[in-house]
mmCIF file of C-alpha atoms (C1' of nucleotides) in Angstrom:
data_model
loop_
_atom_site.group_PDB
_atom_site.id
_atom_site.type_symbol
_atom_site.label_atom_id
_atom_site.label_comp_id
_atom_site.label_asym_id
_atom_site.label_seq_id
_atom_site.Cartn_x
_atom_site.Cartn_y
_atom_site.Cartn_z
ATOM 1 C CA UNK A 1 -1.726 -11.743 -3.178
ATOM 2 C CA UNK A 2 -0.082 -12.241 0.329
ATOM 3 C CA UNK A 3 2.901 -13.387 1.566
ATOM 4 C CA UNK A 4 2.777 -17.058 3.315
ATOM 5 C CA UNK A 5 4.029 -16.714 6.981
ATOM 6 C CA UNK A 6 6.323 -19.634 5.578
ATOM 7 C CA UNK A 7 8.399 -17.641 3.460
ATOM 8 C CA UNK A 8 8.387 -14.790 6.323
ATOM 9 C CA UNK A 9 9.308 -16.688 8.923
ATOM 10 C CA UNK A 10 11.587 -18.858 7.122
ATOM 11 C CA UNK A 11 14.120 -15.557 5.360
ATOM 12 C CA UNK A 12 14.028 -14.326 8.900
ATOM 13 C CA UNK A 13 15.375 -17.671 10.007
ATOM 14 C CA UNK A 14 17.849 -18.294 7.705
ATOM 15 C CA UNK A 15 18.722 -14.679 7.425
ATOM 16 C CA UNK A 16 20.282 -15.705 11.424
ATOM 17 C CA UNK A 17 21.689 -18.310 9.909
ATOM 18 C CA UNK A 18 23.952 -16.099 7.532
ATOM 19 C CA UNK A 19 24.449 -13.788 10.140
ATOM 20 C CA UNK A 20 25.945 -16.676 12.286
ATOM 21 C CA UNK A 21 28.024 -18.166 9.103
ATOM 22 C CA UNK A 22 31.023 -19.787 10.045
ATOM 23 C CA UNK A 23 30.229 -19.518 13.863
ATOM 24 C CA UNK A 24 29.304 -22.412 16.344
ATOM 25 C CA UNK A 25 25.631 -24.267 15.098
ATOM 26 C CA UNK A 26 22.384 -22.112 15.659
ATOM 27 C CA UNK A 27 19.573 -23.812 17.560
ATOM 28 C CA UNK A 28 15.993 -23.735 16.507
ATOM 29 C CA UNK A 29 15.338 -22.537 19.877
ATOM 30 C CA UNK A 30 17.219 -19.564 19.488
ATOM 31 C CA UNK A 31 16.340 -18.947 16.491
ATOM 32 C CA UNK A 32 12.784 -19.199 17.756
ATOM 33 C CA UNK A 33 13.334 -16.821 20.751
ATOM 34 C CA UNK A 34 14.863 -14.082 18.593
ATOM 35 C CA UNK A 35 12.313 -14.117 15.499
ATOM 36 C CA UNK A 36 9.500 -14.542 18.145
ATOM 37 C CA UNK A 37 7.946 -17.831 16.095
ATOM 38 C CA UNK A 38 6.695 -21.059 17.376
ATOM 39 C CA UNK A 39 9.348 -23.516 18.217
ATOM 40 C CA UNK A 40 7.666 -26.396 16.516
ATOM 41 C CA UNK A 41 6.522 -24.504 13.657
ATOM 42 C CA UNK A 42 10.171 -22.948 13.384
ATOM 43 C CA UNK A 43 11.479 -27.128 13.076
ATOM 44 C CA UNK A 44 8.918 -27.519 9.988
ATOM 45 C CA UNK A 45 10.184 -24.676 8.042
ATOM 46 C CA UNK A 46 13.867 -25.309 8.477
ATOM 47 C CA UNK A 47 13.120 -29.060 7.878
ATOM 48 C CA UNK A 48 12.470 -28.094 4.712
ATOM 49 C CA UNK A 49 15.655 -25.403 4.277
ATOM 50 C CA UNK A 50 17.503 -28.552 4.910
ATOM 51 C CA UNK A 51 15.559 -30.485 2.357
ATOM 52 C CA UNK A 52 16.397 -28.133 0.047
ATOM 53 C CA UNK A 53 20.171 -28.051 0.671
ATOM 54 C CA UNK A 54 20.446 -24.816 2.201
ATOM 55 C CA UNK A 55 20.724 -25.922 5.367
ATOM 56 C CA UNK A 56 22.764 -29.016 7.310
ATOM 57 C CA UNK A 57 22.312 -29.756 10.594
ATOM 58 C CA UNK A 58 24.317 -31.575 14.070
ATOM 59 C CA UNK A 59 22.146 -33.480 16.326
ATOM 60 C CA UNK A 60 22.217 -33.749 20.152
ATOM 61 C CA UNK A 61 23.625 -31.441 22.295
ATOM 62 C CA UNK A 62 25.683 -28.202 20.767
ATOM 63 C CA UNK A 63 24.180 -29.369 17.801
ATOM 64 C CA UNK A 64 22.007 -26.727 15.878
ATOM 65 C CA UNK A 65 21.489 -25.519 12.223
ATOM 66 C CA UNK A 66 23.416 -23.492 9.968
ATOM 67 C CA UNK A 67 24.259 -22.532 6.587
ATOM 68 C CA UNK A 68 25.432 -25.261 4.328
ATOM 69 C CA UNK A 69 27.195 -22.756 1.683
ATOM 70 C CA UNK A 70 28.308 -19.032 1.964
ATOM 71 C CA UNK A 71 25.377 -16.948 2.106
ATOM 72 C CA UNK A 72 26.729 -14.977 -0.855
ATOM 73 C CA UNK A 73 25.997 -18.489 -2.445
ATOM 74 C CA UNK A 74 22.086 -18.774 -1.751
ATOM 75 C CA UNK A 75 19.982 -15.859 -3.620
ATOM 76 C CA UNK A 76 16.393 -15.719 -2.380
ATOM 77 C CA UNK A 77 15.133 -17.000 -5.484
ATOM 78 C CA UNK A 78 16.083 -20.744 -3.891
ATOM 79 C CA UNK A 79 14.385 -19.887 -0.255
ATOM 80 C CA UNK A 80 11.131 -18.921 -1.365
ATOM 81 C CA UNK A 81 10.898 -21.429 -3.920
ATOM 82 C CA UNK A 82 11.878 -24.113 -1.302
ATOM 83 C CA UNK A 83 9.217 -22.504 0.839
ATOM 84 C CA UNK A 84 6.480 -21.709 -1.262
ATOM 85 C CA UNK A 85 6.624 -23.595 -3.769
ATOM 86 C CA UNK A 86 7.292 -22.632 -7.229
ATOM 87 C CA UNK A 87 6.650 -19.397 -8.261
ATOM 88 C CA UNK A 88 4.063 -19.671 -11.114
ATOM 89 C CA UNK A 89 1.715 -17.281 -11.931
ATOM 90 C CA UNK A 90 -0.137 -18.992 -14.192
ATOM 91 C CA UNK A 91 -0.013 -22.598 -15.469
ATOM 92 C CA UNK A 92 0.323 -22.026 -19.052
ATOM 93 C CA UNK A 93 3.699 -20.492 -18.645
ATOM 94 C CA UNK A 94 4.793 -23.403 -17.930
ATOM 95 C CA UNK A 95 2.357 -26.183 -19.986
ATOM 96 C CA UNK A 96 1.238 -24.184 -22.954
ATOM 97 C CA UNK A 97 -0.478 -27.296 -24.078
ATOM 98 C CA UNK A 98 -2.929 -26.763 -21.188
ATOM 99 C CA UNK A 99 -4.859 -24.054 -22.484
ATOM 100 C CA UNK A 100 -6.153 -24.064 -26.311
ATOM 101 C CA UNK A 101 -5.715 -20.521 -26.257
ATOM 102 C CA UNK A 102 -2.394 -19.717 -25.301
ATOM 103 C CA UNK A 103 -1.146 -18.627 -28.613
ATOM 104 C CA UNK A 104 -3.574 -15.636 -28.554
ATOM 105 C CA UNK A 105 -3.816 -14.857 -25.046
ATOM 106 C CA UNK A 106 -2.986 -11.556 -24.422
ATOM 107 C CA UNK A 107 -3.151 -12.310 -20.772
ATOM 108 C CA UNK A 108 -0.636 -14.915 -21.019
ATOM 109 C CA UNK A 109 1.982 -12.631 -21.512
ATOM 110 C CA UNK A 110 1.084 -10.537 -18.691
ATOM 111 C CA UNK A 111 1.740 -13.325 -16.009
ATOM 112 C CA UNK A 112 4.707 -13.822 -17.850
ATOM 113 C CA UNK A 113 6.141 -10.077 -17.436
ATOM 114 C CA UNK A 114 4.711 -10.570 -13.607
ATOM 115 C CA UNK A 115 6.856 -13.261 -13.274
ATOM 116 C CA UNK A 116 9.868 -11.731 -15.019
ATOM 117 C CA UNK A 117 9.274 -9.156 -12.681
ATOM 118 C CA UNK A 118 9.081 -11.051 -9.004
ATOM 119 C CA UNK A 119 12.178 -13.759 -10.158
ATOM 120 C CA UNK A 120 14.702 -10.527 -10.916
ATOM 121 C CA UNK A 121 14.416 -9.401 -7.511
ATOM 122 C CA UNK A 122 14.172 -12.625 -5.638
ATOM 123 C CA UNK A 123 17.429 -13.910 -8.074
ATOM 124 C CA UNK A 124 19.159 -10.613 -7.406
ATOM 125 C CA UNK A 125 19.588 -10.513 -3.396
ATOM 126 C CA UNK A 126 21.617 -12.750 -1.758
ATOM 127 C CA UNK A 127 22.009 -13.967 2.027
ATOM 128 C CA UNK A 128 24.967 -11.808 2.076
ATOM 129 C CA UNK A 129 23.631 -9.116 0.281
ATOM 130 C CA UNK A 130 20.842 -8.884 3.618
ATOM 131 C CA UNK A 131 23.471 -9.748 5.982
ATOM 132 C CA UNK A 132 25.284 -6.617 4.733
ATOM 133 C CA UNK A 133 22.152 -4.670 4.693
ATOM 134 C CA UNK A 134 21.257 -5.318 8.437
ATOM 135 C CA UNK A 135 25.130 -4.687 9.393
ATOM 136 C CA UNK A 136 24.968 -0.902 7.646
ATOM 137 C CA UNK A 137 21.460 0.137 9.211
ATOM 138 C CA UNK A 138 19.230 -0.694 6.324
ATOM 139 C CA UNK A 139 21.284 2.359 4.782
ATOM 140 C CA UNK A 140 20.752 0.671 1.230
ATOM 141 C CA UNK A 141 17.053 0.461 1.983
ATOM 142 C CA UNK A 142 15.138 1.407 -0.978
ATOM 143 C CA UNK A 143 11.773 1.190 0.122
ATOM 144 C CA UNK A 144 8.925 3.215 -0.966
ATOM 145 C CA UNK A 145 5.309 3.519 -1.252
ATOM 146 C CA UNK B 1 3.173 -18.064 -5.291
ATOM 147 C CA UNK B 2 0.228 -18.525 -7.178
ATOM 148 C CA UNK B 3 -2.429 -16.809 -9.446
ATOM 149 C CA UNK B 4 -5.964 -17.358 -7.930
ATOM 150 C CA UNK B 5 -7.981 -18.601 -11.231
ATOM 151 C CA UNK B 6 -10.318 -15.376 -10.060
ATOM 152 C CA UNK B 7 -7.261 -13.120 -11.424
ATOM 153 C CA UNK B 8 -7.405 -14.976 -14.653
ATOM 154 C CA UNK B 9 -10.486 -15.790 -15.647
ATOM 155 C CA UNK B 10 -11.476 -12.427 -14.697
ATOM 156 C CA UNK B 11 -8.787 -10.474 -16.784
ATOM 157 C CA UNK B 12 -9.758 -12.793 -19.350
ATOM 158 C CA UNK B 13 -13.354 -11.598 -19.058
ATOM 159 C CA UNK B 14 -12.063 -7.909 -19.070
ATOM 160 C CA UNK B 15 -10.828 -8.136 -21.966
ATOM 161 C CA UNK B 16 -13.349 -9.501 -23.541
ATOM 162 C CA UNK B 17 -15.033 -6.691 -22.565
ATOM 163 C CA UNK B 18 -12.386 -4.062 -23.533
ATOM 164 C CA UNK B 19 -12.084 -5.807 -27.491
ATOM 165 C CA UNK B 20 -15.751 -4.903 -27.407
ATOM 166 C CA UNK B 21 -15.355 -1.466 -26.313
ATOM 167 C CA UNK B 22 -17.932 1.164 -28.208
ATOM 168 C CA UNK B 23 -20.269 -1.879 -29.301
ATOM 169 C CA UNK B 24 -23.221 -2.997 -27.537
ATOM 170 C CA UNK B 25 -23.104 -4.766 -24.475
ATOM 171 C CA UNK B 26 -21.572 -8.551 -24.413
ATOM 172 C CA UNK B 27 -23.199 -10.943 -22.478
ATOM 173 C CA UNK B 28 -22.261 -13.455 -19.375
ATOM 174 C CA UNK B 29 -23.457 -16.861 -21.407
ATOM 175 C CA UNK B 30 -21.364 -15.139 -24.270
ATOM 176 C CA UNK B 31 -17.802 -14.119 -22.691
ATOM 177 C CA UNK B 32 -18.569 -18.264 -20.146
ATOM 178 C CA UNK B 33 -18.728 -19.430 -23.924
ATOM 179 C CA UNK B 34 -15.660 -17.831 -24.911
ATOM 180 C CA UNK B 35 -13.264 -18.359 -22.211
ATOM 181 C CA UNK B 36 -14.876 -21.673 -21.332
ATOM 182 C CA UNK B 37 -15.339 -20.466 -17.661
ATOM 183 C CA UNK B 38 -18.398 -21.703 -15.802
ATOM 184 C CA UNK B 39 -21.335 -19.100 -15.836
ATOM 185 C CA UNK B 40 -22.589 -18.750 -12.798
ATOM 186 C CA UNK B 41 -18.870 -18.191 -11.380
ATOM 187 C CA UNK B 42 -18.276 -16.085 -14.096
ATOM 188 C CA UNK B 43 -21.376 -13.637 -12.979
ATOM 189 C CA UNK B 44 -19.489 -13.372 -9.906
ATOM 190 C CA UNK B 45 -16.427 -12.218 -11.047
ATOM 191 C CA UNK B 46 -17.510 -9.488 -13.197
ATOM 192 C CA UNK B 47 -20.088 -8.250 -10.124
ATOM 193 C CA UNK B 48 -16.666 -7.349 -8.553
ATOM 194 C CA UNK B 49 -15.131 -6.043 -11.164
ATOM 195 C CA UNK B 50 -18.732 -4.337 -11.165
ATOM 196 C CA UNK B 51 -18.881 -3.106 -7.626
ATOM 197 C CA UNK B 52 -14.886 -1.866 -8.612
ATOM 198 C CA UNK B 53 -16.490 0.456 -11.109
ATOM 199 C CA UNK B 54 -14.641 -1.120 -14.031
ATOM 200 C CA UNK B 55 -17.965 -2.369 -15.470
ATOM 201 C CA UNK B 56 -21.264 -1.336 -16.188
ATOM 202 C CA UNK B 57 -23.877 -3.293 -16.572
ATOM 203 C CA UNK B 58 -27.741 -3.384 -18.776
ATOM 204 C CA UNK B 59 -30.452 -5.978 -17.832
ATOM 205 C CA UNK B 60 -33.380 -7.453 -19.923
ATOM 206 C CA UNK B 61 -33.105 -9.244 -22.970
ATOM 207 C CA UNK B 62 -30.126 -7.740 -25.210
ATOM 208 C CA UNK B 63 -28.601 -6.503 -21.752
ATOM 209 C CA UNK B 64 -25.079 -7.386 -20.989
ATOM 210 C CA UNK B 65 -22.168 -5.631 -19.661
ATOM 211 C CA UNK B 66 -19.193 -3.195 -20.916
ATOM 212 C CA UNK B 67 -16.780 -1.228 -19.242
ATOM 213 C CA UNK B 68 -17.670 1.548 -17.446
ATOM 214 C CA UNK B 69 -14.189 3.367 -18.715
ATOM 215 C CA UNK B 70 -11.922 3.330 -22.067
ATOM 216 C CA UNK B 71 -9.762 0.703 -21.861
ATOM 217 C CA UNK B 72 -6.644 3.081 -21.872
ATOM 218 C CA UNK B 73 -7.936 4.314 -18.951
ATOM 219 C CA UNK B 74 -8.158 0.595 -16.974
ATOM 220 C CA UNK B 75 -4.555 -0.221 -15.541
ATOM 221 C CA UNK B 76 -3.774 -4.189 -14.870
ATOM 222 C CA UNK B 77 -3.416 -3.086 -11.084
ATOM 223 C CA UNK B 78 -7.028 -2.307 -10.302
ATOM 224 C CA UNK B 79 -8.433 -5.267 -12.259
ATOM 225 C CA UNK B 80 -6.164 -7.209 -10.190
ATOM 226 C CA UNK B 81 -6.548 -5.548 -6.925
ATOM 227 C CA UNK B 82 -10.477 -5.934 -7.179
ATOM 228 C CA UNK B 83 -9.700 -9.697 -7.916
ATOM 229 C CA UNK B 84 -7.122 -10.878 -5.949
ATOM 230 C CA UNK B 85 -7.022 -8.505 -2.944
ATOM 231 C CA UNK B 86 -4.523 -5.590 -2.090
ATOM 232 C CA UNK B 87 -1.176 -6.721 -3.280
ATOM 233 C CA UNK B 88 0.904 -6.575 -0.171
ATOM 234 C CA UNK B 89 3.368 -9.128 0.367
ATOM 235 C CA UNK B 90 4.346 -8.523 4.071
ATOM 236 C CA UNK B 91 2.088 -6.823 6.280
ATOM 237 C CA UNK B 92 4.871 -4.741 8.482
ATOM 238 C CA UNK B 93 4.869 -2.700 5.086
ATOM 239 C CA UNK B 94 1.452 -0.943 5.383
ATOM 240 C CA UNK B 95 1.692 -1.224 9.551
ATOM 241 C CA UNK B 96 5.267 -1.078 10.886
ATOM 242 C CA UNK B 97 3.571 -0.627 14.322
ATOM 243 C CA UNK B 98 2.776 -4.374 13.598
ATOM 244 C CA UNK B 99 6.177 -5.688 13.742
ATOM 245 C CA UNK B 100 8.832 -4.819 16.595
ATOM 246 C CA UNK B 101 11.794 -5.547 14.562
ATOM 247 C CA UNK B 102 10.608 -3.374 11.586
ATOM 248 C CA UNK B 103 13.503 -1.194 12.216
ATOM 249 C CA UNK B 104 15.998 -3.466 11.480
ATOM 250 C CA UNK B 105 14.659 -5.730 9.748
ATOM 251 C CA UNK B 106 16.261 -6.682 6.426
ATOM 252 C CA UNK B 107 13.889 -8.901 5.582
ATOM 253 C CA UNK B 108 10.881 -6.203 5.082
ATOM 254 C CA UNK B 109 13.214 -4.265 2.393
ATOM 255 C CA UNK B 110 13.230 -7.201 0.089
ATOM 256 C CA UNK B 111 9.403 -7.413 0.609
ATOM 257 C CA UNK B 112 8.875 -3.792 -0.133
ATOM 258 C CA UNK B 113 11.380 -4.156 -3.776
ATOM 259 C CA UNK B 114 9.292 -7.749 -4.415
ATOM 260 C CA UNK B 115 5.631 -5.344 -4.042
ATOM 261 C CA UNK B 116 7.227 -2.392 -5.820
ATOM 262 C CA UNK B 117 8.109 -4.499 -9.122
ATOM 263 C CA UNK B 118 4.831 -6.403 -9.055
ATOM 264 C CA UNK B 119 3.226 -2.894 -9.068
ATOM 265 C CA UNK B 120 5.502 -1.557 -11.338
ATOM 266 C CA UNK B 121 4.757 -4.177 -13.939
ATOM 267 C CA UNK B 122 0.714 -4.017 -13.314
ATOM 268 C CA UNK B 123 0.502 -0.438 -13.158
ATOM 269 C CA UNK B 124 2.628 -0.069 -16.409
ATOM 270 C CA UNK B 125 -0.014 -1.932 -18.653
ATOM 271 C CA UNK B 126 -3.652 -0.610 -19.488
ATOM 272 C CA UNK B 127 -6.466 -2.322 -21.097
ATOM 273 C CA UNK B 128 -5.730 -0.641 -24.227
ATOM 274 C CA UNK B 129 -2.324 -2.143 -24.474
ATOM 275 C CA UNK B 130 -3.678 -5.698 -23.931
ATOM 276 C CA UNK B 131 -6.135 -4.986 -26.822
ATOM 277 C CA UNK B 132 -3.319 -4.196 -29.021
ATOM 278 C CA UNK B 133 -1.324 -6.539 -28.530
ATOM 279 C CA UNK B 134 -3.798 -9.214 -29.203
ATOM 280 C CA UNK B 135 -4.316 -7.254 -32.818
ATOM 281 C CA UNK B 136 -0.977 -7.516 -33.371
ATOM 282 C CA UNK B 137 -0.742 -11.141 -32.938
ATOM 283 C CA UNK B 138 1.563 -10.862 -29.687
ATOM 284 C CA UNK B 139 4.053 -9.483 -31.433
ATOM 285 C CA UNK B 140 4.883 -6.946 -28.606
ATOM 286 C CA UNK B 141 5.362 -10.621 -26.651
ATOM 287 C CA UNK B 142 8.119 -10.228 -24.129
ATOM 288 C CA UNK B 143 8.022 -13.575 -22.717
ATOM 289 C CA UNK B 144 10.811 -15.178 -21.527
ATOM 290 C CA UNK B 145 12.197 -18.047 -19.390
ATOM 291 C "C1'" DA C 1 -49.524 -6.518 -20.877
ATOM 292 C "C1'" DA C 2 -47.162 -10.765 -21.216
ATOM 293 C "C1'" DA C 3 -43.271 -13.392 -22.025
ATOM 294 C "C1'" DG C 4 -38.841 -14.073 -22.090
ATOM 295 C "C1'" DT C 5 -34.143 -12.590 -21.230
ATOM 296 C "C1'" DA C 6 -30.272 -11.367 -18.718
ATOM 297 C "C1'" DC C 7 -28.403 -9.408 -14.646
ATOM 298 C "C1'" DA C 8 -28.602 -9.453 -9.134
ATOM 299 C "C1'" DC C 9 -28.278 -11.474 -4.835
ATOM 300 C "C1'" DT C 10 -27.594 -14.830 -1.316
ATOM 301 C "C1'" DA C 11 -26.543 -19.120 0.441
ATOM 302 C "C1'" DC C 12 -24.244 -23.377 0.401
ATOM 303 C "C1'" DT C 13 -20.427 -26.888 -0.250
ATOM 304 C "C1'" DA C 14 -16.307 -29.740 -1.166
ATOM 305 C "C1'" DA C 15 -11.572 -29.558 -1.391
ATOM 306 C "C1'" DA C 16 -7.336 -27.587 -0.579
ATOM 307 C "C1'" DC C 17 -4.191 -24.951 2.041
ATOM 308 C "C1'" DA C 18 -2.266 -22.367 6.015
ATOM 309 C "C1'" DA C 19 -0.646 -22.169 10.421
ATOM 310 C "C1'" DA C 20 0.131 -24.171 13.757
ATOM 311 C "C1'" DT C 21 0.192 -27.982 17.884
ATOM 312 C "C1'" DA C 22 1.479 -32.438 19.884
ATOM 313 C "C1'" DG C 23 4.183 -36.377 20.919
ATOM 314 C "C1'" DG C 24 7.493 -39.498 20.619
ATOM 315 C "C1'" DA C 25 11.921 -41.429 18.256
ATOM 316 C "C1'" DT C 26 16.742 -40.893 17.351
ATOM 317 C "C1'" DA C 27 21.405 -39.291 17.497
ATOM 318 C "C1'" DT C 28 25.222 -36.991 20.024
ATOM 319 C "C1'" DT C 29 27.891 -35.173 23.629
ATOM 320 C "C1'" DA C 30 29.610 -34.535 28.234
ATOM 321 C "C1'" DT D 1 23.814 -42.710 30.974
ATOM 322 C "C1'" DA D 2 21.578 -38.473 31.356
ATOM 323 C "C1'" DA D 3 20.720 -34.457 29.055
ATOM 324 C "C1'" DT D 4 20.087 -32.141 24.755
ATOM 325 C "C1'" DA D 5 18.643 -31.068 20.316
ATOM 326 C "C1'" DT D 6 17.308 -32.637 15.921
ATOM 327 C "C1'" DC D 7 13.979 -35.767 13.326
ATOM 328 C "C1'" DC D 8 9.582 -37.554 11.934
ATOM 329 C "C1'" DT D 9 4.689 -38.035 11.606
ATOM 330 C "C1'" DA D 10 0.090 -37.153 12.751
ATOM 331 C "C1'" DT D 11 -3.725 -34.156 14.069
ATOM 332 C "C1'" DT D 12 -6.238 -29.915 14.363
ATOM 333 C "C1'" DT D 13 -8.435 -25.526 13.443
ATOM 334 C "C1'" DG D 14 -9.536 -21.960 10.577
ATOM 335 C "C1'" DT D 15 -9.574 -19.748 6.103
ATOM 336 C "C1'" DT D 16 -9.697 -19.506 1.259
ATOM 337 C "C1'" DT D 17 -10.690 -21.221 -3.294
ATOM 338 C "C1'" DA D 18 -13.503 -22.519 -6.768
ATOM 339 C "C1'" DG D 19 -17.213 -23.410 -7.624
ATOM 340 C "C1'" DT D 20 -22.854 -24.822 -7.611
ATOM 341 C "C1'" DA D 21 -27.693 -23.725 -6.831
ATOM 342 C "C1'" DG D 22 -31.776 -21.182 -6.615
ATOM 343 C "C1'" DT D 23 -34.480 -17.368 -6.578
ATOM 344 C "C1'" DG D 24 -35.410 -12.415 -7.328
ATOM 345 C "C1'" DT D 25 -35.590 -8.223 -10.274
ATOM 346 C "C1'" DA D 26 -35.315 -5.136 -14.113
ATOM 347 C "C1'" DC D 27 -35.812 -4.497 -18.840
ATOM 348 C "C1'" DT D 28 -37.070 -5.170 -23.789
ATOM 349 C "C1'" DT D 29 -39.643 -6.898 -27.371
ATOM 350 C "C1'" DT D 30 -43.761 -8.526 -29.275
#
DNA sequence: AAAGTACACTACTAAACAAATAGGATATTA
DNA sequence: TAATATCCTATTTGTTTAGTAGTGTACTTT
């Protein structure tokens, strides 16, 4: 169970986005240079940001991306769902009537916890919440193997 | 964020296996039957979960296999590991080195809370429990949307 | 000892997905 | 109108997933 370089590469990119809020429109090749991803690549991800509604856009010149609503406003839950899709660990959470055995599957219930699990954090952290984090030296960092 | 159908099936299959713990040996054709999984992908499955130590296995005719381990000794994690992978969600987590921006990067913190509740949730539940709670006609469920 | 059973091992394949790369069209500003 | 930056769509390359297929090997029962 890895991590698509989507949802990588897209927090990172958004994540300048908050850090930018409220400042002149960020430009994918900035964005690009900074974070070290493909320019084109970069375009794809945030075409989809925008998709979403997390992102608007000005074209030609001084034009750029940023934020369309405070970053206290987008939680990561959104992002990664926008980027990877959504998160389901198993398809019987969601369409019980696609397996005969739900009703006694053990199993079932595991996913479910799993899923529990991954949506708390992802619906707890906010753009802000990181923004803050970077600003105070990953000081709130609770990392740990 | 999905579940590969190898994490599934092949939990499934486990705990076949752990329901059957202390009686003789249960059979590919029987647990394929069961779980309506294909048999020859089945075999496949369990060989890892073989090769993981989880399982042992008897040949000839009233052969079969049955875990290697009580079932309160199996945690969700290993099953899973052997199935889907190591669970690592970013790969700056296990090599830093990899990354130049690992220092301040916010973004690897919210990977490294994402891994550490996945763990937390397969490394809380056993076998044993899973047996149980399909006794007790899921009543331990704690599945919620 | 023979026959049958069930695991063991290896190779192959079709489809989907990931991670880009490429190129041109369109809008905006100076 | 020239430069700039987003927008849109197609193509490519490699990997993974989810199987299928076929043969080999060990073991038990008769």
């Amino acid at each position: 169970m890895k991590l698509s370089s989507r949802a990588r590469y897209g927090l990172r990119a958004i994540l300048e986005l908050a850090q930018e809020y409220g400042n002149a429109p960020l430009q994918i090749k900035m964005i690009a240079e900074r974070e070290d991803i493909s320019n084109k690549y970069l375009e794809q991800l945030i075409a989809m940001l925008k998709a979403a509604g997390l992102v608007r856009s000005l074209r030609g010149p001084r034009g750029g991306y940023m934020l369309a609503k405070p970053p206290a406003e987008i939680r990561l839950k959104e992002i990664f769902v926008t980027l990877e899709g959504p998160m389901i660990t198993a398809e019987c959470l969601e369409h019980p009537e696609f397996c005969p055995r739900c009703m006694d599957c053990a199993t079932r219930d595991v996913w479910a916890e799993l899923q529990n699990a991954i949506n708390g954090v992802l619906e707890s952290v906010t753009l802000a919440d990181l923004v803050e984090r970077s600003l105070h030296g990953k000081k709130n960092s609770n990392y740990q193997i």
